mmCIF file of C-alpha atoms and ligand atoms in Angstrom:
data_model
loop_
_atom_site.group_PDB
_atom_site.id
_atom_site.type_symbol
_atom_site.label_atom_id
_atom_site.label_comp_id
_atom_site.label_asym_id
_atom_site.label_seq_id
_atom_site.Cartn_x
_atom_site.Cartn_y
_atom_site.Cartn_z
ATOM 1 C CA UNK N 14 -34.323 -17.837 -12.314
ATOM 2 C CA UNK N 15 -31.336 -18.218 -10.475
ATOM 3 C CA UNK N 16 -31.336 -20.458 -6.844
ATOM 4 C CA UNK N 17 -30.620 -18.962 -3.694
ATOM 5 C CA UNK N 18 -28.209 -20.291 -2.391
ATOM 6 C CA UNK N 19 -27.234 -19.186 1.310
ATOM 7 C CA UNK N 20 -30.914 -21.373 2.397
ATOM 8 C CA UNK N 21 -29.443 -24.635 1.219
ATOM 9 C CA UNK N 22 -28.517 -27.218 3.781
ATOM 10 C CA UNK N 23 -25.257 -29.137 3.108
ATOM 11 C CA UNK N 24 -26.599 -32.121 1.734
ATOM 12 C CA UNK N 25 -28.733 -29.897 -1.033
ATOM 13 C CA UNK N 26 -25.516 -28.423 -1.612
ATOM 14 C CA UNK N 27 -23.251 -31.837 -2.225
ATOM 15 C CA UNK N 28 -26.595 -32.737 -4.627
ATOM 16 C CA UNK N 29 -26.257 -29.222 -6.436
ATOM 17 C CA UNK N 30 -22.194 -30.210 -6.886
ATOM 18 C CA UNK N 31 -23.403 -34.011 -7.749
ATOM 19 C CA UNK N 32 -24.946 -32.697 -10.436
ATOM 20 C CA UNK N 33 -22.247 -29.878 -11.648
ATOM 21 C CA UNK N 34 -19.915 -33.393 -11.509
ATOM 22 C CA UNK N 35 -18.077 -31.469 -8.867
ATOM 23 C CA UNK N 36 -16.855 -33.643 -6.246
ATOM 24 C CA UNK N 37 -18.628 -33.718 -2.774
ATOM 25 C CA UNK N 38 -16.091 -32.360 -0.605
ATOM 26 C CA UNK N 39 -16.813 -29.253 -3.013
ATOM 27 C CA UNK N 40 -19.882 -28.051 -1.270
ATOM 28 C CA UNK N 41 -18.435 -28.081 2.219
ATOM 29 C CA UNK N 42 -16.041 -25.542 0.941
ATOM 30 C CA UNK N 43 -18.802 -23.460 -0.501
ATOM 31 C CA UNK N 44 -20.718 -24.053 2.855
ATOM 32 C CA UNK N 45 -18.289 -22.443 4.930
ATOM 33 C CA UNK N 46 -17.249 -19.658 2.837
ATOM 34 C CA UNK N 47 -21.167 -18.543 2.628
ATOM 35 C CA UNK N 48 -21.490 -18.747 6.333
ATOM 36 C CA UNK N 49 -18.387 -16.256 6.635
ATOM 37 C CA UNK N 50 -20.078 -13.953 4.758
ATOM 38 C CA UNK N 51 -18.640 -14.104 1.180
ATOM 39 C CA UNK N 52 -20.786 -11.549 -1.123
ATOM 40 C CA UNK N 53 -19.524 -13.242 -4.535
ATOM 41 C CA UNK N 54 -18.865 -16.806 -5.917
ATOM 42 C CA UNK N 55 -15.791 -14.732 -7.104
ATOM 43 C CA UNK N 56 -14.599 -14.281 -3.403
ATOM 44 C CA UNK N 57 -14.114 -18.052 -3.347
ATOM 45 C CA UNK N 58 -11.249 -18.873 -3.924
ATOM 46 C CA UNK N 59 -10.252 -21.971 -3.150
ATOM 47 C CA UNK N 60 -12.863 -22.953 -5.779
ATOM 48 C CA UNK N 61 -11.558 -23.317 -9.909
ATOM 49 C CA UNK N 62 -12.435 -20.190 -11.852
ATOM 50 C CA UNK N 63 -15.239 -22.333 -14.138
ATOM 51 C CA UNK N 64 -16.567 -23.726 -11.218
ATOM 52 C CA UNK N 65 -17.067 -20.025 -9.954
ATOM 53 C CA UNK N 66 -18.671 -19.198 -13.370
ATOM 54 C CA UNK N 67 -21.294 -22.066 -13.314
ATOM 55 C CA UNK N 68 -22.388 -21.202 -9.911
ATOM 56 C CA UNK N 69 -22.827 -17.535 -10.633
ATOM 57 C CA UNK N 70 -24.996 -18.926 -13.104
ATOM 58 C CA UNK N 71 -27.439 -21.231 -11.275
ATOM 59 C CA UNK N 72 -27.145 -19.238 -8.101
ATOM 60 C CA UNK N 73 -27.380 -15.908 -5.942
ATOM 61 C CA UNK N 74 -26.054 -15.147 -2.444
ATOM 62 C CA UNK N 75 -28.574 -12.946 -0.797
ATOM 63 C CA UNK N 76 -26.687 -9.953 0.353
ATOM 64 C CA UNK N 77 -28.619 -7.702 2.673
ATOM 65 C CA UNK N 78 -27.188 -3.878 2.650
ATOM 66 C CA UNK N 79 -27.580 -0.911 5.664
ATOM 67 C CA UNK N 80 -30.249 0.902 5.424
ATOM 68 C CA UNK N 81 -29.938 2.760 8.539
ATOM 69 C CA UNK N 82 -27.838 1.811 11.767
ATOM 70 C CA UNK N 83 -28.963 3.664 14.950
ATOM 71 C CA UNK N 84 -26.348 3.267 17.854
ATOM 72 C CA UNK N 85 -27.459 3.999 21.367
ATOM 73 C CA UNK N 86 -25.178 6.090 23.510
ATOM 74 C CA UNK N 87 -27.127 4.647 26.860
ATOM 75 C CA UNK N 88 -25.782 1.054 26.659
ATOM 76 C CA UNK N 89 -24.153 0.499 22.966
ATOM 77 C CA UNK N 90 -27.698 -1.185 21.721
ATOM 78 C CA UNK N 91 -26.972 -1.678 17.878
ATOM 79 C CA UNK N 92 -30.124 -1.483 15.619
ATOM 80 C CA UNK N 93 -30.016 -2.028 11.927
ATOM 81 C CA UNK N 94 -32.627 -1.410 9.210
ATOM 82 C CA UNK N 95 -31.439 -4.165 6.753
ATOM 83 C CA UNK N 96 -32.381 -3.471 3.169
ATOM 84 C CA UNK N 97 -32.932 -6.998 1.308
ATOM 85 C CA UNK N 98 -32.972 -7.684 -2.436
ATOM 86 C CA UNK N 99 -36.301 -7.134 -3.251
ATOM 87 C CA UNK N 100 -36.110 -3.682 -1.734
ATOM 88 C CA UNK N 101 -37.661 -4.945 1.288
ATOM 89 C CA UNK N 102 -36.551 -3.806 4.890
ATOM 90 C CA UNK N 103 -36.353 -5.414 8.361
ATOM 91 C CA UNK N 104 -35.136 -4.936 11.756
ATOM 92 C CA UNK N 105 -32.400 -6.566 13.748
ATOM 93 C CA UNK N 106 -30.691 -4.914 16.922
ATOM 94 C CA UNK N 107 -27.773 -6.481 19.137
ATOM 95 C CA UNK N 108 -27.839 -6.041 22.490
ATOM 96 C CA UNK N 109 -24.562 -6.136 24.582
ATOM 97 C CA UNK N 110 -25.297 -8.334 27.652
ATOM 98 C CA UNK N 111 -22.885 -9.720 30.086
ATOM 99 C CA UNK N 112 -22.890 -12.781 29.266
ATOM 100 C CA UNK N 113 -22.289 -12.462 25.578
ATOM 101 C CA UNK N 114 -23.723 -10.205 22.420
ATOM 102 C CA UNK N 115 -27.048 -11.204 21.704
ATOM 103 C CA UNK N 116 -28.542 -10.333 17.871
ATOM 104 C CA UNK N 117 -32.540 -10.242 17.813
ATOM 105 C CA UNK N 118 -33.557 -11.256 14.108
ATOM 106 C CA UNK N 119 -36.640 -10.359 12.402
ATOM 107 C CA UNK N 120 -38.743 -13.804 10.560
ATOM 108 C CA UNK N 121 -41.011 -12.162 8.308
ATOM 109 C CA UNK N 122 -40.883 -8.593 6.510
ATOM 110 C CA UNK N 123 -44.334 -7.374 8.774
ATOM 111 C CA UNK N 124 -46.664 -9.415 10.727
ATOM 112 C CA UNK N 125 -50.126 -10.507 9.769
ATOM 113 C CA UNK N 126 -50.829 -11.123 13.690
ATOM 114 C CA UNK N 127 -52.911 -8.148 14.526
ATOM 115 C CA UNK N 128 -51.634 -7.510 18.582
ATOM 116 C CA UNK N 129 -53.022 -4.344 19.190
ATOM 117 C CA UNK N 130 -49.614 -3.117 20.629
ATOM 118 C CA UNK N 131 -47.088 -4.124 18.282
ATOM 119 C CA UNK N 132 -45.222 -1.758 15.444
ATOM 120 C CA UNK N 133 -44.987 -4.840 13.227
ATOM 121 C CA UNK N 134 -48.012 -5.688 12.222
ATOM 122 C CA UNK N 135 -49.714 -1.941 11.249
ATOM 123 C CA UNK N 136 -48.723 -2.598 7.714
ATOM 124 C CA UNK N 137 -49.825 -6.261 7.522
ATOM 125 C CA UNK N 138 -47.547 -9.594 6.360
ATOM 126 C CA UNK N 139 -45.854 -8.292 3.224
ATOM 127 C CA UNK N 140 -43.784 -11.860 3.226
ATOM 128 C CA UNK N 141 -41.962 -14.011 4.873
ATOM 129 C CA UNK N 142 -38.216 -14.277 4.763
ATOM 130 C CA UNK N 143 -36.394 -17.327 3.886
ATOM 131 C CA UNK N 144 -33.663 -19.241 5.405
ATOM 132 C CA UNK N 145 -31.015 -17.138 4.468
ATOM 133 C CA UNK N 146 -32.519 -13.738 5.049
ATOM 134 C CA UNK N 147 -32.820 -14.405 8.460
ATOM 135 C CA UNK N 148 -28.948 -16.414 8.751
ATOM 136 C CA UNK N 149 -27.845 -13.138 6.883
ATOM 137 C CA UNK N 150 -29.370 -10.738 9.584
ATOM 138 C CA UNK N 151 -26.599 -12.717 12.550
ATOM 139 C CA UNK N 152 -23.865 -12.809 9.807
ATOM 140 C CA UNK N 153 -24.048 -9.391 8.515
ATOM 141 C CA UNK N 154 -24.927 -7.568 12.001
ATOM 142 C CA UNK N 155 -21.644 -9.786 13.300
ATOM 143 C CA UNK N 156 -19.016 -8.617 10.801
ATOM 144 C CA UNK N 157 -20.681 -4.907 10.426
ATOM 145 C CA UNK N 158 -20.436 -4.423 14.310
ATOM 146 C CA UNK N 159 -17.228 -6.247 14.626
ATOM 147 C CA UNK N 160 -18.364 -7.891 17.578
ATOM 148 C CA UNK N 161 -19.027 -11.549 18.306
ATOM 149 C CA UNK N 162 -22.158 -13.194 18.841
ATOM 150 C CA UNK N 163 -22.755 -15.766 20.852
ATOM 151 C CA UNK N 164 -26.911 -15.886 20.953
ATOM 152 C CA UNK N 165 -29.718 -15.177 18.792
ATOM 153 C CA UNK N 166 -33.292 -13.892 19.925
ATOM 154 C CA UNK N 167 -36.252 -14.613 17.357
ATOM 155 C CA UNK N 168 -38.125 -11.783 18.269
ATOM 156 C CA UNK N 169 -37.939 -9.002 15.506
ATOM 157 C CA UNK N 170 -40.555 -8.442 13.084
ATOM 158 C CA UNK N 171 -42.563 -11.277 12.239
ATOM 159 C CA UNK N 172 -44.572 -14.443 13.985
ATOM 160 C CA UNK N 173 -41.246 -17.283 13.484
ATOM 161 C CA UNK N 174 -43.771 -20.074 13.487
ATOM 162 C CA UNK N 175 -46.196 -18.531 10.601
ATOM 163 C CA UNK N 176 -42.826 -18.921 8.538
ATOM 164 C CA UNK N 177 -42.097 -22.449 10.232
ATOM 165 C CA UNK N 178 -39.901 -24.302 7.159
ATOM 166 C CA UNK N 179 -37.913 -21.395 7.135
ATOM 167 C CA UNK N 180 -37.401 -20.359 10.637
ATOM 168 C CA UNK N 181 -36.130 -24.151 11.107
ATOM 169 C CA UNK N 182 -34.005 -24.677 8.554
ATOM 170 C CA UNK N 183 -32.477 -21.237 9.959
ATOM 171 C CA UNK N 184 -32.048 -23.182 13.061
ATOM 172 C CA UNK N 185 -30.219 -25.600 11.163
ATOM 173 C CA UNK N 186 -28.292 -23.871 9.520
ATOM 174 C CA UNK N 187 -27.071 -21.350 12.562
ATOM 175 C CA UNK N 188 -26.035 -23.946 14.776
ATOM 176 C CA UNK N 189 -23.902 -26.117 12.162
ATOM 177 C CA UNK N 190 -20.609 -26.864 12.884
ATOM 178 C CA UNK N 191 -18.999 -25.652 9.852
ATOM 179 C CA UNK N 192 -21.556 -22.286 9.918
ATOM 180 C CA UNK N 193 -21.955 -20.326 12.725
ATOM 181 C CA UNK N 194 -21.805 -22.874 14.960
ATOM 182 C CA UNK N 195 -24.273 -21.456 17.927
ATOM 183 C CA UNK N 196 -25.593 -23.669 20.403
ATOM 184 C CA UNK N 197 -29.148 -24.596 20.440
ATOM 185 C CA UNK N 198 -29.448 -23.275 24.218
ATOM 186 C CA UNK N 199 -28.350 -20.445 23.203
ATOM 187 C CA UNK N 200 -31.245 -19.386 20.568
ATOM 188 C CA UNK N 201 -34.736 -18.429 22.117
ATOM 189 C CA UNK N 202 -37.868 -18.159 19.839
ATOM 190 C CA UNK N 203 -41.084 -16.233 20.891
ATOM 191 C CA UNK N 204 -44.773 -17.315 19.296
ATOM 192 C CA UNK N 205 -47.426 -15.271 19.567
ATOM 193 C CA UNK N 206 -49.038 -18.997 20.462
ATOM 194 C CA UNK N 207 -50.338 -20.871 17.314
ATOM 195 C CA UNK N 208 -50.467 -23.795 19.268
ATOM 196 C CA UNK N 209 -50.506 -26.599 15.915
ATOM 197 C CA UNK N 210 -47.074 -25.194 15.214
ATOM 198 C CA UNK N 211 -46.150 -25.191 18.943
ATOM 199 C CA UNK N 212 -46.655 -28.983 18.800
ATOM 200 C CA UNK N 213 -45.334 -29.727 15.495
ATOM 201 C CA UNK N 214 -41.895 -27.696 17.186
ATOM 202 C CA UNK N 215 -41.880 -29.815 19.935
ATOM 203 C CA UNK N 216 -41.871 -33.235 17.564
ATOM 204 C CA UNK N 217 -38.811 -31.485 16.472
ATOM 205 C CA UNK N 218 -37.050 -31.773 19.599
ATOM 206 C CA UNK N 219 -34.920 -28.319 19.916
ATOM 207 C CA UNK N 220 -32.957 -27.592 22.410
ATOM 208 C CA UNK N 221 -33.964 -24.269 22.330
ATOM 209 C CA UNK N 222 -35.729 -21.467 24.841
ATOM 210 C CA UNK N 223 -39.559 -21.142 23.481
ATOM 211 C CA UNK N 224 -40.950 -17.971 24.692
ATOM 212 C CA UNK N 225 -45.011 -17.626 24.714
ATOM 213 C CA UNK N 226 -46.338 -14.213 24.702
ATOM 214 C CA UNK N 227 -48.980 -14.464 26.317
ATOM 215 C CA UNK N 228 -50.048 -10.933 27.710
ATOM 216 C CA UNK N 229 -53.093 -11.664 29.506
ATOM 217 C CA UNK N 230 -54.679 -15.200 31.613
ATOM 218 C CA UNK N 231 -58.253 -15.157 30.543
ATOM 219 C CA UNK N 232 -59.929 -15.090 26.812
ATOM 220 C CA UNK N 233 -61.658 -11.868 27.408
ATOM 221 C CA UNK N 234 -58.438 -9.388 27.718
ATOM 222 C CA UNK N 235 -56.428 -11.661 25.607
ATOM 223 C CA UNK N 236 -58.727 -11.347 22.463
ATOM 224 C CA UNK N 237 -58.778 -7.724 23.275
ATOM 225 C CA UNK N 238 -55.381 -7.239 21.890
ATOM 226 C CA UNK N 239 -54.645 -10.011 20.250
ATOM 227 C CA UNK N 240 -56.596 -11.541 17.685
ATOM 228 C CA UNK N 241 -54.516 -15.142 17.684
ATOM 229 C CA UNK N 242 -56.556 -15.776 20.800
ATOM 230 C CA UNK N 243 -60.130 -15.962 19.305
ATOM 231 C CA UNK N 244 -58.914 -19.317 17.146
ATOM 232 C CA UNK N 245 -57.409 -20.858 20.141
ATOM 233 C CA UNK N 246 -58.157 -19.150 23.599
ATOM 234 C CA UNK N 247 -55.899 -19.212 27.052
ATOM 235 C CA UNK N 248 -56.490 -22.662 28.214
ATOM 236 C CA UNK N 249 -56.058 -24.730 25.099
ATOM 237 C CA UNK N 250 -52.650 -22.414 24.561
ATOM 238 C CA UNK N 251 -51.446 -23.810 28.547
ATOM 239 C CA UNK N 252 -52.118 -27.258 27.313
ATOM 240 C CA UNK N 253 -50.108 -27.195 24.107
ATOM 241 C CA UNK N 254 -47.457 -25.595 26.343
ATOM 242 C CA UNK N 255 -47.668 -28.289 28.611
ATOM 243 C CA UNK N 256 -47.512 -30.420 26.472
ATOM 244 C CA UNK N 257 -44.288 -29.154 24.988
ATOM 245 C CA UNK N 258 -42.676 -29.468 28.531
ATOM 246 C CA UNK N 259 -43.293 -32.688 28.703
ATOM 247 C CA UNK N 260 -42.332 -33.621 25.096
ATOM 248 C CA UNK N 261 -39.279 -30.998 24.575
ATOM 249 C CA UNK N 262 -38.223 -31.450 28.900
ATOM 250 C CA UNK N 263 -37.916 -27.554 28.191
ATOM 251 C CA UNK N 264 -39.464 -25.080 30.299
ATOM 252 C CA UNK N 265 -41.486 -22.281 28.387
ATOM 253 C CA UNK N 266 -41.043 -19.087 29.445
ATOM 254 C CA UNK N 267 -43.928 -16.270 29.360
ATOM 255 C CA UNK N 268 -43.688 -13.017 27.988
ATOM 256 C CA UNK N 269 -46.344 -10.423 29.391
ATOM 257 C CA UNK N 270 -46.183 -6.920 28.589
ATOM 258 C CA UNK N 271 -47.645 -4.497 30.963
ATOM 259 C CA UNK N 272 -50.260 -2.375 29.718
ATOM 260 C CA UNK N 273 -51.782 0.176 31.800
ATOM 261 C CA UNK N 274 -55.370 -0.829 33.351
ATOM 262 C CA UNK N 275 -55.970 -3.403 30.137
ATOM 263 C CA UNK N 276 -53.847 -6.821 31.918
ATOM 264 C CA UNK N 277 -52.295 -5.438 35.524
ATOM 265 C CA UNK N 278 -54.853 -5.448 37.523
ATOM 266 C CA UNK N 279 -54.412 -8.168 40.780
ATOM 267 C CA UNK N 280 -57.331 -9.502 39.520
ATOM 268 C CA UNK N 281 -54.956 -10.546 36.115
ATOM 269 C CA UNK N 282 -51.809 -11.333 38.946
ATOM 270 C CA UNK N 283 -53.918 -13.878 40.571
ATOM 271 C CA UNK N 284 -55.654 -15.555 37.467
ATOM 272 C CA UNK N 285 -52.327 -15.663 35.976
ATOM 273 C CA UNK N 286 -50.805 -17.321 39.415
ATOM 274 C CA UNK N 287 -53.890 -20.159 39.333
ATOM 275 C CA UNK N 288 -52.852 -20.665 35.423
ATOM 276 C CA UNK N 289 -49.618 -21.227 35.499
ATOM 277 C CA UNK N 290 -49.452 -22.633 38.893
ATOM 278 C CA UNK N 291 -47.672 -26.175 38.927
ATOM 279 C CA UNK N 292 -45.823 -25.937 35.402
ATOM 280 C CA UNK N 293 -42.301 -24.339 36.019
ATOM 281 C CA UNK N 294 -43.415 -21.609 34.533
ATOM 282 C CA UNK N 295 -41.091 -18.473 34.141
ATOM 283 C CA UNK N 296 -42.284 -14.810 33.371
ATOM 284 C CA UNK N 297 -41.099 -12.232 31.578
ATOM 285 C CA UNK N 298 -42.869 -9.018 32.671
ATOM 286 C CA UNK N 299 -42.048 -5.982 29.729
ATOM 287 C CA UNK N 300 -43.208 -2.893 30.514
ATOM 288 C CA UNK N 301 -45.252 -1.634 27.313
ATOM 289 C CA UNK N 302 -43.171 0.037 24.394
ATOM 290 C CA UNK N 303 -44.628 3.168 23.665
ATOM 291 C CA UNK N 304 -46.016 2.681 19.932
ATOM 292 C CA UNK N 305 -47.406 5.989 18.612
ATOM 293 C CA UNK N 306 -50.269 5.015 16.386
ATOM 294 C CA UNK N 307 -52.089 2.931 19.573
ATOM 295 C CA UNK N 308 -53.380 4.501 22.749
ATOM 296 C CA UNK N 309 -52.107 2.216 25.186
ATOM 297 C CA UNK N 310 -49.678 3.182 27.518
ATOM 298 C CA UNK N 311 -47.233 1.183 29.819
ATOM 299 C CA UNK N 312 -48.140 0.412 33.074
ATOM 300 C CA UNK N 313 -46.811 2.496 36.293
ATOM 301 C CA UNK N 314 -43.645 1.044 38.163
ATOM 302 C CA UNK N 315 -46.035 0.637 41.049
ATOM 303 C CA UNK N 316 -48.130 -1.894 39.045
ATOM 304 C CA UNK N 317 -45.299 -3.463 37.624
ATOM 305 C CA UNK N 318 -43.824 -4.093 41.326
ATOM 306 C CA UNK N 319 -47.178 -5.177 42.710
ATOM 307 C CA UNK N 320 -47.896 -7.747 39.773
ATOM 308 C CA UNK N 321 -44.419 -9.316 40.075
ATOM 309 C CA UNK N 322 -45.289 -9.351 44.320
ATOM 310 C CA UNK N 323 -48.121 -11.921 43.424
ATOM 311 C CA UNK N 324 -46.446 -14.022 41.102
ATOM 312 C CA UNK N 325 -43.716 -14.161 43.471
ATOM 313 C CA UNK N 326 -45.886 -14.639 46.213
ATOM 314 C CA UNK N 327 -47.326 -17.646 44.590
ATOM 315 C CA UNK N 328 -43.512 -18.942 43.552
ATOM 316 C CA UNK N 329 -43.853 -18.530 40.145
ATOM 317 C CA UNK N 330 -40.339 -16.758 39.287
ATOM 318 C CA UNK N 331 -40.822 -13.395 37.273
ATOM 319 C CA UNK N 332 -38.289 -11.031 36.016
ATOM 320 C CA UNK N 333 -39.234 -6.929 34.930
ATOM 321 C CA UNK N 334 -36.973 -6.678 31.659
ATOM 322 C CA UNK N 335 -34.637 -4.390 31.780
ATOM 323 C CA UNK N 336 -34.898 -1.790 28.204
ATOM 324 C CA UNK N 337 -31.881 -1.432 25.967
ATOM 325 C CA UNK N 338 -32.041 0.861 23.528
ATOM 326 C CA UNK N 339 -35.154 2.987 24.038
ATOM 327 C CA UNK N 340 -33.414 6.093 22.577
ATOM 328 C CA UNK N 341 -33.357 4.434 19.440
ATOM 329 C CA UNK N 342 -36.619 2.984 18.244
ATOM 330 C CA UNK N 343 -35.165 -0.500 19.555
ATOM 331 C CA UNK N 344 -37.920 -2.483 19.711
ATOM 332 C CA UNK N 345 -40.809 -4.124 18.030
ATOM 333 C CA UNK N 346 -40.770 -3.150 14.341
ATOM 334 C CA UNK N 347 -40.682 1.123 14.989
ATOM 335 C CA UNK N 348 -37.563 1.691 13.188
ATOM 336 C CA UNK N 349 -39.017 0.016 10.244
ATOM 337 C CA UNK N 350 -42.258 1.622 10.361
ATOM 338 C CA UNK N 351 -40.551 5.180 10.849
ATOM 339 C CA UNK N 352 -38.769 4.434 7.541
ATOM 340 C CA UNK N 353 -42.148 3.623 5.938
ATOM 341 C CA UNK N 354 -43.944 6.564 7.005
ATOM 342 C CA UNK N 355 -41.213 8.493 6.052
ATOM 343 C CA UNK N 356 -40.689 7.372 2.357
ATOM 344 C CA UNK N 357 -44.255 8.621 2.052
HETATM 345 N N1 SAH W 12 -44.436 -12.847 16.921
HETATM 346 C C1 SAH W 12 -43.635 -13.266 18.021
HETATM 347 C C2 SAH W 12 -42.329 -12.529 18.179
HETATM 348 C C3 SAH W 12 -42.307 -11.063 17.957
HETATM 349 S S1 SAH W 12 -42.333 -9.824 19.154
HETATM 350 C C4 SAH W 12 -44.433 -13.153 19.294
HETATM 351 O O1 SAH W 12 -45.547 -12.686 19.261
HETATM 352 O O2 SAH W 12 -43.952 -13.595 20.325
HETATM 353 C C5 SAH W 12 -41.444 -10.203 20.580
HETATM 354 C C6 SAH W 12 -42.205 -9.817 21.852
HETATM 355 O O3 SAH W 12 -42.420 -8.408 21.941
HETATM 356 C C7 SAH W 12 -43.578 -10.468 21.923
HETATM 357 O O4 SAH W 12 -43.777 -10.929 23.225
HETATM 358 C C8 SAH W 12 -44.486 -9.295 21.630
HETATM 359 O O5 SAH W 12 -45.782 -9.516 22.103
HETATM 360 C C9 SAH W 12 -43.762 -8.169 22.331
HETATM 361 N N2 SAH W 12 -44.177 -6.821 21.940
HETATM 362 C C10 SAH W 12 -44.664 -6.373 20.776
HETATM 363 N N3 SAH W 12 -44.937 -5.059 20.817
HETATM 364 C C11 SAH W 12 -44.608 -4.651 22.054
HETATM 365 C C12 SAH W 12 -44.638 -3.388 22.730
HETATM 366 N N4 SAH W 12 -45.089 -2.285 22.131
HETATM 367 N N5 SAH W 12 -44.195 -3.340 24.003
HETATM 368 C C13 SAH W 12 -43.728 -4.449 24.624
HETATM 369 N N6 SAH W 12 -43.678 -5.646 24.053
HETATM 370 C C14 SAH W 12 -44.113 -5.761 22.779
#
């Protein structure tokens, strides 16, 4: 069984040439040509023909190919459908913002979550990815598009914490100096909330954006659509997010997508004001995706305006996000599912 390569760290990698008698300087050199993108040991070629051979031997380079690319003529929104080596697909779309090309990578090939209006989780968790599945999906979407890019979203397919050795050696290796090299302020990961992984992140000490989804402010809508919430309800997720704040010195920021009449009532605007009241908190208001197998619909602009009045009100800062790429199954696992439901 051969290694894979691509989700070694450079000091596995001087071991692996340690122990090919290679010298150490050796696996810097393979290092950086992996993190350009190189498909073959062949393409290295800096490195001695034998010393090609023997690593061709002990390792692969994961290599993910297009599957489908869907380019939106609205705002130049970029999704991929990324076939990987096993045959499995996933999602990654770059989104063209001012301030620099953003890539939104996927951490798991489906989602074992359960939210009752996500895409990526209708299938179930068919695995997670590993390191350098999800370094791939920022490499490979950067030299396909031909455009740089300077920040990386984890929210694609997936929960990132359910796959946390993974998702943080990806984190590793993205922002190394001689790999991609992208700042830690620059990456944002979103958690559905499993709040022993929230705290075991914040021991880490990331520089990073964490993003909660939280989607309702009391137990009884939350476990309504999503199941997380029944192990560990609202408050107890607030305190492990406080408790990141103070550990981390990094402000979460709430995601809360809109659905019509389940969580936009002013009775949820005013709950969520007494919740987060006090903690810096920022929110994200989405309104819903349309996801065809589930009945729930977006809320009304009207709703959407009114809830953001009463977190406003009570000076808790909230933003409406704006939707790129909605003529192209951009978000939330539907392109994947589409090519699921198609192959049937
Ligand atoms: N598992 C992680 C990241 C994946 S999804 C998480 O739960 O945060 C990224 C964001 O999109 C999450 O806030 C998720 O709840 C939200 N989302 C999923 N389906 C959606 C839909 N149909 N409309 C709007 N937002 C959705």
């Amino acid at each position: 069984m051969k290694q894979d390569i691509k989700s070694m760290n450079l000091p596995e990698l001087e071991e692996a040439m340690k122990a090919l008698g290679e010298p150490k300087y050796r696996a810097r050199q393979v290092f950086t040509w992996l993190h350009r993108g190189a498909k073959t040991f062949e393409d290295m070629t800096n490195l001695s023909r034998s010393l090609r051979a023997r690593l061709d031997e002990a390792f692969y380079i994961s290599v993910p190919t297009v599957e489908r690319k869907q380019v939106s003529a609205r705002d130049g929104t970029i999704k991929y459908l990324w076939r990987l080596r096993d045959g499995n697909c996933v999602e990654t779309v770059l989104m063209r913002y001012k301030y620099g090309n953003t890539v939104c990578v996927s951490s798991e090939v489906g989602c074992a979550m359960g939210c009752a209006f996500c895409a990526s989780t209708l299938g179930g968790l068919v695995r997670r990815l590993t390191a350098g599945e999800i370094l791939d999906q920022v490499l490979f979407t950067g030299l396909d598009s031909g455009l740089p890019v300077s920040r990386v979203v984890m929210m694609g397919i997936g929960e990132p914490l359910d796959n946390f050795d993974a998702v943080t050696r990806f984190l590793e290796l993205v922002n190394h100096p001689d790999g991609l090299n992208l700042s830690m302020r620059h990456i944002s990961l979103s958690t559905c909330g499993l709040t022993e992984r929230i705290d075991k992140l914040a021991s880490l000490h990331l520089q990073l954006t964490l993003s909660v989804s939280l989607h309702a402010p009391d137990d009884e809508t939350r476990n309504g659509i999503m199941p997380v919430n029944r192990s560990c309800g609202v408050d107890k997720l607030l305190e492990t997010c406080r408790r990141y704040d103070a550990e981390t010195g990094r402000r979460i920021s709430y995601e809360y997508a809109m659905i019509d009449g389940v969580n936009d009532t002013p009775r949820h605007a005013e709950l969520l004001c007494e919740k987060l009241r006090g903690m810096g908190a920022h929110v994200n208001l989405i309104p819903l995706n349309n996801v065809e197998e589930s009945p729930l619909k977006p809320s009304t602009k009207e709703h959407v305006r009114r809830f953001r009045e009463t977190l406003e009100r009570a000076g808790i800062p909230a933003t409406v996000r704006r939707s790129l790429g909605g003529d192209i199954d951009a978000s939330c696992g539907q392109l994947r599912r589409k090519q699921i439901l198609e192959r049937r």
